[in-house]
Coordinates of C-alpha atoms in Angstrom, one line a residue:
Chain R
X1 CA 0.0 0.0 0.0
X2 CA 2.9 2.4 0.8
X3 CA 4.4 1.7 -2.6
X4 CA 0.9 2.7 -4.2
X5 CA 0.5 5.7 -2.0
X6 CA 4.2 7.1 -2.9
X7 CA 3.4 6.6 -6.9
X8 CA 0.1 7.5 -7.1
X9 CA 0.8 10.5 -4.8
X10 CA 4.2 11.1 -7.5
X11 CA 2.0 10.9 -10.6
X12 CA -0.7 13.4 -9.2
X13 CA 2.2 16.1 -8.3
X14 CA 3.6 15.2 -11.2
X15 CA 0.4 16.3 -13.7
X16 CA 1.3 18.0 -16.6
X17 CA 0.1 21.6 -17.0
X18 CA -1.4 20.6 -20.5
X19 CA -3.7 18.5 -18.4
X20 CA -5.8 21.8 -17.2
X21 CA -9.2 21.8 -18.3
X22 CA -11.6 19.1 -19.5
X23 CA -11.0 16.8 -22.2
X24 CA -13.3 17.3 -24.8
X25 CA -14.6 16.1 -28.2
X26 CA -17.0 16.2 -30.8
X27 CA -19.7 13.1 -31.7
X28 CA -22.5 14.2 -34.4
X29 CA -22.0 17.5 -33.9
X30 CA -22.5 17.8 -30.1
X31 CA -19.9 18.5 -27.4
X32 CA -19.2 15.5 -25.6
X33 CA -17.1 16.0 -22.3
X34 CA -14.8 14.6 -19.9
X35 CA -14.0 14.9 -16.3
X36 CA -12.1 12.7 -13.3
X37 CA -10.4 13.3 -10.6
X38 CA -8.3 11.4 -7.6
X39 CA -6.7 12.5 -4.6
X40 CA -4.5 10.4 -2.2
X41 CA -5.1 11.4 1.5
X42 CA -2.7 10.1 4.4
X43 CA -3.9 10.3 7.8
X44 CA -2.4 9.5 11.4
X45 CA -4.2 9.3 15.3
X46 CA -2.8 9.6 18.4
X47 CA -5.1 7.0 20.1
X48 CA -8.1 5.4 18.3
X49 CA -8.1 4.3 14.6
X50 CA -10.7 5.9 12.2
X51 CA -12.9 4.8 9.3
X52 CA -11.6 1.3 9.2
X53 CA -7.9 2.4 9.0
X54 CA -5.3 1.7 11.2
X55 CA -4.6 5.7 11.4
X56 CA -2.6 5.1 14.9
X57 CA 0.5 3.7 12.6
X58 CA -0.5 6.3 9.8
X59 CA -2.8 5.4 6.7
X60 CA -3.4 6.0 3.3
X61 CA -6.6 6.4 1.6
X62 CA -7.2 7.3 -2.2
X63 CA -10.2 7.9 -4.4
X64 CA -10.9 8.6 -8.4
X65 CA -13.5 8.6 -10.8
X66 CA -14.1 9.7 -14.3
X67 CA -17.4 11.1 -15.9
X68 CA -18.7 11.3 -19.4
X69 CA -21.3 13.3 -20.5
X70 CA -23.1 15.3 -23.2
X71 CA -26.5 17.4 -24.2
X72 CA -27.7 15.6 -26.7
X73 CA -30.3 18.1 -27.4
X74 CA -31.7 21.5 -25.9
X75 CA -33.4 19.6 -23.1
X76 CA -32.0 16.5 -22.9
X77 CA -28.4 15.7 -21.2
X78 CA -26.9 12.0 -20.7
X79 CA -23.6 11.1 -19.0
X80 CA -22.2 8.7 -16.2
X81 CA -19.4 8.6 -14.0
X82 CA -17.5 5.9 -12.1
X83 CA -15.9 6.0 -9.0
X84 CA -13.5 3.9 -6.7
X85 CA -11.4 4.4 -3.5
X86 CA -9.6 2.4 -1.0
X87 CA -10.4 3.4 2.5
X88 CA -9.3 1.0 4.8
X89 CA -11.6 -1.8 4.9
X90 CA -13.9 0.3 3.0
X91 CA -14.2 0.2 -1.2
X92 CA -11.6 -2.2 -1.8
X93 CA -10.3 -0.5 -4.9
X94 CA -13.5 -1.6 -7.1
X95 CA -15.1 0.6 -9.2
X96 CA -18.7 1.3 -9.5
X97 CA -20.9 3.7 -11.0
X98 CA -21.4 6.7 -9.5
X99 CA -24.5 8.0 -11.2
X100 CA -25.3 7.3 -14.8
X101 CA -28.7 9.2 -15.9
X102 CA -30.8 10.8 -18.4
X103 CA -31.6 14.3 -17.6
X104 CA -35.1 16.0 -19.5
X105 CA -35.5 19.6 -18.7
X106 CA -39.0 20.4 -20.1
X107 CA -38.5 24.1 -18.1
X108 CA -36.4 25.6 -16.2
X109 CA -38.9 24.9 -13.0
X110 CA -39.7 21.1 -14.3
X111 CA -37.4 18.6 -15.1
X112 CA -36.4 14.9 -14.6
X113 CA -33.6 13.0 -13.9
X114 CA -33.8 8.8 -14.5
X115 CA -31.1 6.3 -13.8
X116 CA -28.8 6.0 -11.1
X117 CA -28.5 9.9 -9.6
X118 CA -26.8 11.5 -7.2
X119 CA -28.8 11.9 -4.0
X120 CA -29.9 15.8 -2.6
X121 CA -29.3 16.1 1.1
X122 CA -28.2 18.7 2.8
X123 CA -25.6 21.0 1.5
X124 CA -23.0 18.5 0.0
X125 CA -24.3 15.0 0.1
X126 CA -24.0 15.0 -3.8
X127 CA -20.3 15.9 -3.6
X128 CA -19.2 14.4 -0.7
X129 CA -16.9 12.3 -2.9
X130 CA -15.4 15.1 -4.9
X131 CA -13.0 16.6 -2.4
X132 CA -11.5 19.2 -4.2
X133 CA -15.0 21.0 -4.3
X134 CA -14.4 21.5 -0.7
X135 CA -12.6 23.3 1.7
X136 CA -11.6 19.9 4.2
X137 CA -9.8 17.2 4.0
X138 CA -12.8 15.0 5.4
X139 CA -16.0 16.9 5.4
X140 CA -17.6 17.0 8.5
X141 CA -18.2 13.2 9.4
X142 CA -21.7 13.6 11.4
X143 CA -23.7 14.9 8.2
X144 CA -21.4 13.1 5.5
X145 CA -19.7 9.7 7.4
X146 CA -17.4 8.8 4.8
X147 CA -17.9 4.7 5.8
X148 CA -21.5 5.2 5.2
X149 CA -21.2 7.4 2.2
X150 CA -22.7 4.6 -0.2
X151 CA -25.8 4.7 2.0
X152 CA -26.9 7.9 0.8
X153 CA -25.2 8.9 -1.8
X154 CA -27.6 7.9 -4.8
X155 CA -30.4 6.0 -5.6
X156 CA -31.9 4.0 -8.7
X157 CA -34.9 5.9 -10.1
X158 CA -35.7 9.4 -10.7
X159 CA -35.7 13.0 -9.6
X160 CA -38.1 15.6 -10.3
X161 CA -36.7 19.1 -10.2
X162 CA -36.5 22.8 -11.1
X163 CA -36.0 25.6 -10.2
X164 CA -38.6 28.8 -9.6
X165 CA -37.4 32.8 -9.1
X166 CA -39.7 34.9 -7.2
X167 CA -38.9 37.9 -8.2
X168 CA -38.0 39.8 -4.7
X169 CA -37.9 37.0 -2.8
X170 CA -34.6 35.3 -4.2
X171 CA -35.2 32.0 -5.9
X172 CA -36.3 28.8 -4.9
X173 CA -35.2 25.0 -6.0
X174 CA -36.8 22.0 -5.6
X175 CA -36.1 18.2 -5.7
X176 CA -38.1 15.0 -5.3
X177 CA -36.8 12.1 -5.4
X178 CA -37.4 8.7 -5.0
X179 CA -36.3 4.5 -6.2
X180 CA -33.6 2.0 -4.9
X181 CA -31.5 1.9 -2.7
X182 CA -28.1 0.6 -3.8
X183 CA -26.5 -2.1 -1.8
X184 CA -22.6 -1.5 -1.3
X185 CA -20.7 -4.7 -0.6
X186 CA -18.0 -3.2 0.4
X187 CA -19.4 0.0 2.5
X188 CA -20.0 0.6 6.3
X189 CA -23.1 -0.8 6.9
X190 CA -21.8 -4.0 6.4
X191 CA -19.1 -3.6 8.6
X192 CA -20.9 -1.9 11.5
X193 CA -23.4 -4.9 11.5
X194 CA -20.7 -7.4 12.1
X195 CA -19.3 -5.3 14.1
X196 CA -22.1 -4.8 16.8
X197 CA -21.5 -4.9 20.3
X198 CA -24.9 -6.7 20.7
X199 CA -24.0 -9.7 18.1
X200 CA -21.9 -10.4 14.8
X201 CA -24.7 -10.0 11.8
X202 CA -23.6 -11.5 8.7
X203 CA -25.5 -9.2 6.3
X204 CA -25.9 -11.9 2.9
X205 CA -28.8 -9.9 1.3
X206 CA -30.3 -6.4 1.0
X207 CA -34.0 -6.5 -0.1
X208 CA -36.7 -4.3 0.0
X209 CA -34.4 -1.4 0.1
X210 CA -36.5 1.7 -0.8
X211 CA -35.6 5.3 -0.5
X212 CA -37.7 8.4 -1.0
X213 CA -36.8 12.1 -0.5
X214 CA -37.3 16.0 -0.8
X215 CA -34.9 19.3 -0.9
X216 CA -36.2 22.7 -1.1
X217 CA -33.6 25.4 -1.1
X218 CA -34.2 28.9 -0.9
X219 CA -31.5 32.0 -2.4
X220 CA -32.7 34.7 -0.1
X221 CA -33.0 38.1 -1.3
X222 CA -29.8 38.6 0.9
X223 CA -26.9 38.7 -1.6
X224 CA -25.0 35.5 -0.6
X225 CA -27.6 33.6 2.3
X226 CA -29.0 29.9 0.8
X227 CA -31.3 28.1 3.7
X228 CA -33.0 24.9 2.5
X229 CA -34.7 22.0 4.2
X230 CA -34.4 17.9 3.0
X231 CA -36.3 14.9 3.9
X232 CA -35.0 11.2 3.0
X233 CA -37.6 8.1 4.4
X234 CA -36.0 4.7 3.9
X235 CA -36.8 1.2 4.4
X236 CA -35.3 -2.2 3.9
X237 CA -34.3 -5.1 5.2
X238 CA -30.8 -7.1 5.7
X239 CA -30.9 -11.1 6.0
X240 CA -28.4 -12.9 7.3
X241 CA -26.3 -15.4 10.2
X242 CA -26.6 -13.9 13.8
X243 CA -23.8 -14.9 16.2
X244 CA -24.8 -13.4 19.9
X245 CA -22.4 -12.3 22.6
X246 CA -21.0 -13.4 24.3
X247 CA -22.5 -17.0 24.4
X248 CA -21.5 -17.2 20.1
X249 CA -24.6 -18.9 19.5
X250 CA -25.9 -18.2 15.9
X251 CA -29.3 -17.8 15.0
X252 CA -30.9 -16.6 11.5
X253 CA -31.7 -12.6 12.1
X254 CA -34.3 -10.8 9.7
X255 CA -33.9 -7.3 10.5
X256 CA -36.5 -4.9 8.9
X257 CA -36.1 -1.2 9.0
X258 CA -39.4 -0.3 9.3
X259 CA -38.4 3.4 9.0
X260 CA -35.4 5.5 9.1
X261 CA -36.6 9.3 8.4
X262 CA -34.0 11.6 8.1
X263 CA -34.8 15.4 8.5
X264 CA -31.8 18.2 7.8
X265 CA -32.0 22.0 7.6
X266 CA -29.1 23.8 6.3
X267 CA -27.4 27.7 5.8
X268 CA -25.1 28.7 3.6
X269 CA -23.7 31.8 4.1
X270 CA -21.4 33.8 1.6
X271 CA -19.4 37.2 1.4
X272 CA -16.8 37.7 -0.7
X273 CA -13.6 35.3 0.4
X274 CA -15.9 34.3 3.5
X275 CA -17.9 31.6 3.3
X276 CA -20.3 30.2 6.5
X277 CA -22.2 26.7 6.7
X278 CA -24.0 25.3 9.3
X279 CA -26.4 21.4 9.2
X280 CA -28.3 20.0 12.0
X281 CA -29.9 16.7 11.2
X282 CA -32.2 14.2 13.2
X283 CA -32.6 10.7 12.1
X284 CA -35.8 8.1 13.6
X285 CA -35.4 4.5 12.9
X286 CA -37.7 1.9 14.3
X287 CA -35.9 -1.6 13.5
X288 CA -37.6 -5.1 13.9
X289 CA -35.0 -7.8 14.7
X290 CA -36.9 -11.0 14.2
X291 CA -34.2 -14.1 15.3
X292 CA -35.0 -17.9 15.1
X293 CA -32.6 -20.9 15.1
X294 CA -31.6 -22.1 18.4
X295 CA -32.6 -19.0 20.4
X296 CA -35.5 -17.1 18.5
X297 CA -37.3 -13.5 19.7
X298 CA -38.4 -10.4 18.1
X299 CA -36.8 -7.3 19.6
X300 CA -37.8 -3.7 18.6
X301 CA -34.9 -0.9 18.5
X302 CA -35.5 2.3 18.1
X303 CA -32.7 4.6 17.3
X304 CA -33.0 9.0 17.5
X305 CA -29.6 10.2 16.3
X306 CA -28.8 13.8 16.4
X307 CA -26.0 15.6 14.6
X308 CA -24.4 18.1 12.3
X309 CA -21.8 21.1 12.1
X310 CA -20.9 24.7 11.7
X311 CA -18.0 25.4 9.6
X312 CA -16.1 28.8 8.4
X313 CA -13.6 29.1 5.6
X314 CA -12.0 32.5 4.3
X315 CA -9.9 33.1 1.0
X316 CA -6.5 34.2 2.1
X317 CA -5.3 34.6 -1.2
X318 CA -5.3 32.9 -4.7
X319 CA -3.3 29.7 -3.2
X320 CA -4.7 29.6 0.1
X321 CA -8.0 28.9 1.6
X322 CA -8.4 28.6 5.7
X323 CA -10.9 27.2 7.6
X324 CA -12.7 25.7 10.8
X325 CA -15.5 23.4 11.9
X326 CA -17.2 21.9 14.8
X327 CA -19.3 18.5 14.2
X328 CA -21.4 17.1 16.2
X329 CA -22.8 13.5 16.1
X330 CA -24.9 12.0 19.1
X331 CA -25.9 8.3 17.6
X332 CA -29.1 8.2 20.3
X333 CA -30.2 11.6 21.7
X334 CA -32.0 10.3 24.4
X335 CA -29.3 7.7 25.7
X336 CA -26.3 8.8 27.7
X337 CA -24.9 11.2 25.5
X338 CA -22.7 12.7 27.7
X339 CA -20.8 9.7 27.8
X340 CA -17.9 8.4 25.1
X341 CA -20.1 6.2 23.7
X342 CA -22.7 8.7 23.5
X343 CA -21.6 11.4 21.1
X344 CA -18.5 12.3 19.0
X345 CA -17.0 15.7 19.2
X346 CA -15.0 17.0 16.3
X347 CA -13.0 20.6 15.8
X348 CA -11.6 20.3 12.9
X349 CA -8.5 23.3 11.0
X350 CA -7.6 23.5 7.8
X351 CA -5.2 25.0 5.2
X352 CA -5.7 24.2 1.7
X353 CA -3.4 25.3 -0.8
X354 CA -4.5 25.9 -4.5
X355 CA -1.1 24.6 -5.8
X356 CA -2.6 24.9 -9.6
X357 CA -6.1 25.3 -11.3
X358 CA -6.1 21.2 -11.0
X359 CA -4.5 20.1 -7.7
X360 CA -4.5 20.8 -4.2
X361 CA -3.4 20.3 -1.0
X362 CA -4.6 20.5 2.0
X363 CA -3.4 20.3 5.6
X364 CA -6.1 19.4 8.6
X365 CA -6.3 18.3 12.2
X366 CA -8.9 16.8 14.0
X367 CA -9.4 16.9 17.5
X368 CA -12.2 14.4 18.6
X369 CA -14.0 13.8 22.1
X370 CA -15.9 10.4 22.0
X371 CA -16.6 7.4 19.9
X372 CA -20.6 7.3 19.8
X373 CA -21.8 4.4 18.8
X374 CA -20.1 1.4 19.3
X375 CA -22.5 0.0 21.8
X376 CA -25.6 0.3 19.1
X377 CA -24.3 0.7 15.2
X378 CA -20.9 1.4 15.0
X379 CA -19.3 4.8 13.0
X380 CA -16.0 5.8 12.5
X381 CA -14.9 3.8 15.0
X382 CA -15.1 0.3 15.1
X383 CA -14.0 -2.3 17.9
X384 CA -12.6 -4.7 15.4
X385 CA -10.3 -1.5 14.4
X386 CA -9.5 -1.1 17.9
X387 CA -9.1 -4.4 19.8
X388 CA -7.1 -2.4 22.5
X389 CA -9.9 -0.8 23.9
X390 CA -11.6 2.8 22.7
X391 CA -9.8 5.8 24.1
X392 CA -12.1 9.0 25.0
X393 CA -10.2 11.1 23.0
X394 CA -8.6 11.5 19.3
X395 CA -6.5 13.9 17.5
X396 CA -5.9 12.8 13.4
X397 CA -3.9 14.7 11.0
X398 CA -4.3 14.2 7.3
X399 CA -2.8 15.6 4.7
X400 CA -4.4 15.0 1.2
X401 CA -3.7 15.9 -2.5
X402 CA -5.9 16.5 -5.0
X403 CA -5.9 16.4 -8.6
X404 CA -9.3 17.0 -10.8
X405 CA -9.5 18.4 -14.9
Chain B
X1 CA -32.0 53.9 13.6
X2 CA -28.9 56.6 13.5
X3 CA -26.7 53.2 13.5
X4 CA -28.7 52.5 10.2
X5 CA -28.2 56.1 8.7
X6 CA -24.7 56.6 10.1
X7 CA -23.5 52.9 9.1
X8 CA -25.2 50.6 7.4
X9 CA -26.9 52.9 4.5
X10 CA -23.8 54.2 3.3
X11 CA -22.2 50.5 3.3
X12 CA -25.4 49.5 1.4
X13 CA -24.9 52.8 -1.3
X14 CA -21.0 51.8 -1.2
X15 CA -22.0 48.4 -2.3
X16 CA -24.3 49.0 -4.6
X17 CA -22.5 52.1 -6.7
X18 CA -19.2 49.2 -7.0
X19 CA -21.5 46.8 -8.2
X20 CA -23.1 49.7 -10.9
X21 CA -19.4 50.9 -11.6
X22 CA -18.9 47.2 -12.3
X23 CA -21.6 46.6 -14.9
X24 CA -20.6 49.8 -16.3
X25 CA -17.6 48.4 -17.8
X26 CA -19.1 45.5 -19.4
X27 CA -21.1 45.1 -22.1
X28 CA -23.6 41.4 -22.7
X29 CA -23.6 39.9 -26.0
X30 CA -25.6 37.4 -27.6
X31 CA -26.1 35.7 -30.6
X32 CA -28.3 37.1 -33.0
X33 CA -30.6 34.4 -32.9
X34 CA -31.6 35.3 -29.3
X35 CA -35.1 36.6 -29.4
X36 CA -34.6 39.1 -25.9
X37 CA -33.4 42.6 -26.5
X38 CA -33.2 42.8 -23.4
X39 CA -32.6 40.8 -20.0
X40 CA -32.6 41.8 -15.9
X41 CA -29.8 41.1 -13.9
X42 CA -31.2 38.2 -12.1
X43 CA -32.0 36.4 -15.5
X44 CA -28.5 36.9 -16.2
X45 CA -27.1 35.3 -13.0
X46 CA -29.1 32.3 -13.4
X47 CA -28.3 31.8 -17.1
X48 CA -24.8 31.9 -15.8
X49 CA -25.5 29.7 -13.0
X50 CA -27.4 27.1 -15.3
X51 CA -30.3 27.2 -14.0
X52 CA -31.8 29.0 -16.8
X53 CA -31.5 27.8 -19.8
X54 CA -33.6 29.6 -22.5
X55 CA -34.2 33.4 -22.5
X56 CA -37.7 34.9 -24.7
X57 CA -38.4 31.2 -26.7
X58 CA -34.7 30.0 -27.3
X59 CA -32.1 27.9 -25.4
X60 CA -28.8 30.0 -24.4
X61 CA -25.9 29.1 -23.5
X62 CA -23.3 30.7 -21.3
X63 CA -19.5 32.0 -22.4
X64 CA -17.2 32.8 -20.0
X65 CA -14.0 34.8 -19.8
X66 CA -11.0 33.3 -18.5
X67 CA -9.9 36.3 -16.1
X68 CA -9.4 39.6 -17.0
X69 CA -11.1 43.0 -16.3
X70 CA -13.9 42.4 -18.1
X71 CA -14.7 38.5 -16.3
X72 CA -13.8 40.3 -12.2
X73 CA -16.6 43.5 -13.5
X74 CA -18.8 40.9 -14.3
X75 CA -18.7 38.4 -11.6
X76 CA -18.7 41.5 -9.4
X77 CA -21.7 43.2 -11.2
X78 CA -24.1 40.0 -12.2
X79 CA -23.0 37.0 -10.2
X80 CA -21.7 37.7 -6.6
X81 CA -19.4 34.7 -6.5
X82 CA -15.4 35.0 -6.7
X83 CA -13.4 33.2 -9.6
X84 CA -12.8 30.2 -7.3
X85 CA -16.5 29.9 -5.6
X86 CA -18.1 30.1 -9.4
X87 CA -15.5 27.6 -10.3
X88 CA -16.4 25.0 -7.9
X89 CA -20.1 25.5 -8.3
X90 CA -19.9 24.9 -12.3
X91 CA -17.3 21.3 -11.2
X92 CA -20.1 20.7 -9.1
X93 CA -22.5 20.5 -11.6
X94 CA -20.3 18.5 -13.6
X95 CA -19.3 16.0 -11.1
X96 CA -22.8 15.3 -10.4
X97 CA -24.2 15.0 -13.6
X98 CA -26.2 18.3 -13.4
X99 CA -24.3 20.4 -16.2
X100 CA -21.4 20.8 -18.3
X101 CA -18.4 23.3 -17.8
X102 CA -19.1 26.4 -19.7
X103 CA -17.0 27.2 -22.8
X104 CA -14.5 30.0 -21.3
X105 CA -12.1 32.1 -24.0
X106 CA -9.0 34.3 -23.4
X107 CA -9.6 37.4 -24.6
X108 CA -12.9 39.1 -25.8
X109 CA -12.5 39.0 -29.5
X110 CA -12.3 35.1 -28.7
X111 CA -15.5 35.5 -26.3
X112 CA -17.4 37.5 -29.4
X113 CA -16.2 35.4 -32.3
X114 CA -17.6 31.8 -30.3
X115 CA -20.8 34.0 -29.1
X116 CA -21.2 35.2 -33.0
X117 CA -21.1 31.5 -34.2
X118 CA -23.0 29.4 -31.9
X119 CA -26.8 29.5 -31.2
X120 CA -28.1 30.6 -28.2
X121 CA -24.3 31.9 -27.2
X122 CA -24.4 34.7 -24.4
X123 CA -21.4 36.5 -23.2
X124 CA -19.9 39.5 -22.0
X125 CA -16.8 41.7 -23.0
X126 CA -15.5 44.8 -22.3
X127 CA -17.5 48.1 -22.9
X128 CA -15.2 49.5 -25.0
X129 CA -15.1 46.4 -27.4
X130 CA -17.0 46.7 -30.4
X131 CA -17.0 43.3 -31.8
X132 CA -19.0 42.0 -35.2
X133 CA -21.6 39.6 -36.0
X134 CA -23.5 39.9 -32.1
X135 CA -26.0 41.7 -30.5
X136 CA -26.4 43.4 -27.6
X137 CA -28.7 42.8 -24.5
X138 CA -29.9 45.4 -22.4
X139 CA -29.2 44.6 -18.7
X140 CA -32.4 46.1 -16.9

């Protein structure tokens, strides 16, 4: 993995200048464009390790993807992208596509979007991938956890969307969204089931996965202030072998997510080479764990988490961007959250340096109070990561470069 | 109140005679085969921000500068985003599937000469350019 690191990490300082801008060429006529990006991130803890990497010895992490895409008419755009990334025990280097849609803009305030699309939550759930869009290293991990990223990042089926001015009022746009949700063999939620302090779940099949959601967003009249609301209502349900602890009996466990409603409201804030965010997000889930085998039961859990963030970053100059956040993520609100396990702290610096028009750099520590979760549905930090024992406290740098055209 | 009058309304003139000054310098093109004589400033922005795409009964399209006088005026006049927030918002777009990255020329005989030959091409240049084959939209 070193070895990769150091060449990949080599090739993307190394980019050509001649490599700035898109690719781009001509099929009947119309434009047809391409896009990728990849960035190599390295990060090191002082006490627990993070996202499935052993951080405490220092880790690697890289992603990349590539898009193609074109109007093929006025009203009608097509493209897909792919993307990949090696994250601990997350993504495993395979590809997968990203989104891959049809796009139909009847008007300006109607239009729809078919196939596998990108996901509106929030401010950045559709770009959580593409780090160089943002300020950070690792975007606030209590509204965009980068294990569970494949959870919410898209879904199969189709978007309705547009976009309506008001005149004085500013502007408003709209999304509703709804279809499948994508199972990710080699995402979080697999690895927080197994790893649940309650019993190892084998998860061998995904079904009944449906997602559904809604984003309104509103450009105030204030030059610069965006405040929006989303929605997302899920439900599905994960099969599989269920070994209890500590006895290690194993039973068959049918656990159906009856529903997991997800509520966030957002600001965005910006003035000049300022720029001011701030998420809060509640999420309800009512599981059903139905067991049989050798021990059987049904057992209802119900889950209330709690979280998001308030971030700044300013301009300095052409090269450099600075910036700050505080996260917040409380896994069950009315549980113990002033304990470890209860919630997870994170202030968060930055310093990101625009080395040229296609690659960065950026600098970041992170200084974390708690591990929230590990007793219910692991994040971040998982027990199997940290066999020692979790510590109350983490501080992680990571550096990361990033190269996009 | 006085904090208003003594404060905050001459920030508010401040801001808004810069942004004035700004369009001042500029001048929008179009392709002639753009139906609107004329456009206001907040149909500009949001053919610029893609999320208007036809102006009177035809589709435009968006030209950019790459820097110069001419592409900080109008950022500064029409958009309210700096080079590097307008930037990320169009790869955003991209990287999601929701748009393409705007065509984006050197120098404004470049920006008139692509806006002169493709349909539904608007752009802007400087006011002192006088260049052949566009027309141009009033900013209301």
């Amino acid at each position: 993995l070193q070895v990769r690191t150091i060449v990949l990490g080599a090739a993307l300082s190394a980019a050509p200048g001649l490599l700035y801008g898109q690719f781009d060429f001509h099929v009947a006529g119309r434009d047809v464009q391409v896009h990728s990006f990849a960035s190599q991130g390295f990060a090191y803890s002082n006490q627990n390790n993070f996202l499935t990497m052993k951080t405490s010895d220092g880790a690697g992490f890289t992603d990349y993807g590539v898009n193609v895409s074109t109007q093929l008419t006025d009203k009608l755009r097509v493209g897909a992208q792919t993307y990949g990334r090696s994250m601990g025990r997350l993504g495993a280097w395979m590809p997968s596509v990203d989104w891959a849609q049809a796009d139909y803009r009847f008007k300006d305030w109607f239009g729809i979007r078919a196939g596998k699309v990108k996901s509106t939550l929030g401010l950045y759930n559709d770009t959580q991938d593409m780090g160089f869009l943002h300020t950070w290293a690792l975007l606030p991990q209590s509204a965009y956890p980068a294990d569970f990223r494949s959870d919410y990042i898209a879904h199969e089926g189709a978007d309705i969307y547009g976009n309506i001015p008001v005149k004085k009022a500013g502007s408003f746009a709209y999304v509703l969204w709804g279809g499948r949700r994508p199972n990710d063999p080699n995402g979080g939620m697999k690895l927080a089931l197994q790893d649940n302090a309650g019993g190892k779940i084998i998860m061998k099949e995904l079904k009944h996965a449906v997602v559904e959601g809604a984003d309104l967003r509103w450009s105030t009249p204030v030059s610069g202030l965006l405040v929006g609301a989303s929605l997302i209502a899920t439900t599905f349900e994960v099969d599989g072998p269920y070994t209890l602890q500590p006895s290690g009996i194993t039973a068959d466990l049918s656990l159906d997510v009856k529903k997991s409603h997800t509520q966030a409201y957002y600001a965005q804030y910006s003035h000049g080479k300022l720029r001011l965010d701030a998420e809060y997000r509640r999420t309800w889930a009512i599981r059903q764990a139905d067991i049989t085998g050798p021990v059987t039961g049904t057992q209802f859990i119900t889950q209330d988490a709690r979280y998001g963030y308030v971030s700044a970053a300013y301009r300095v100059s052409k090269l450099l961007e600075v910036g700050a956040y505080h996260s917040r993520f409380y896994p069950n609100w009315p549980v113990a959250r002033a304990t470890d396990n209860g919630h997870v702290f994170d202030n968060a610096v930055t310093a990101r340096f625009d080395l040229r028009n296609y690659l960065d750099l950026k600098l970041e520590g992170h200084f974390m109070d708690g591990y929230g979760g590990v007793a219910s549905l692991p994040r971040a930090f998982y027990p199997s990561d940290n066999p020692q024992g979790m510590k109350p406290t983490t501080n992680m740098f990571v550096v990361r470069l990033e190269y996009h055209m | 109140m006085k904090y208003f009058q003594r404060f905050l309304l001459p920030a508010v003139v401040a801001v808004a005679s810069l942004q004035l000054a700004a369009a001042a310098d500029l001048k929008i093109i179009a392709n002639p085969g753009v139906t609107a004589a004329s456009v206001s400033s907040d149909e500009l922005k949001a053919v610029f921000l893609a999320t208007k795409t036809s102006l009177g009964d035809g589709h435009v399209e968006p030209v950019l500068a790459k820097g110069g006088a001419a592409h900080e005026a109008f950022l500064k006049a029409y958009i309210g985003k700096t080079e590097a927030a307008l930037e990320t918002y169009y790869r955003s777009l991209v990287f999601t599937g929701k748009g393409s990255m705007p065509k984006a020329f050197a120098s404004d005989a470049e920006v008139a000469a692509y806006v002169a030959k493709t349909k539904g091409a608007v752009g802007y240049v400087s006011a002192g350019a006088s260049p052949a084959g566009v027309k141009t939209l009033e900013v209301k």
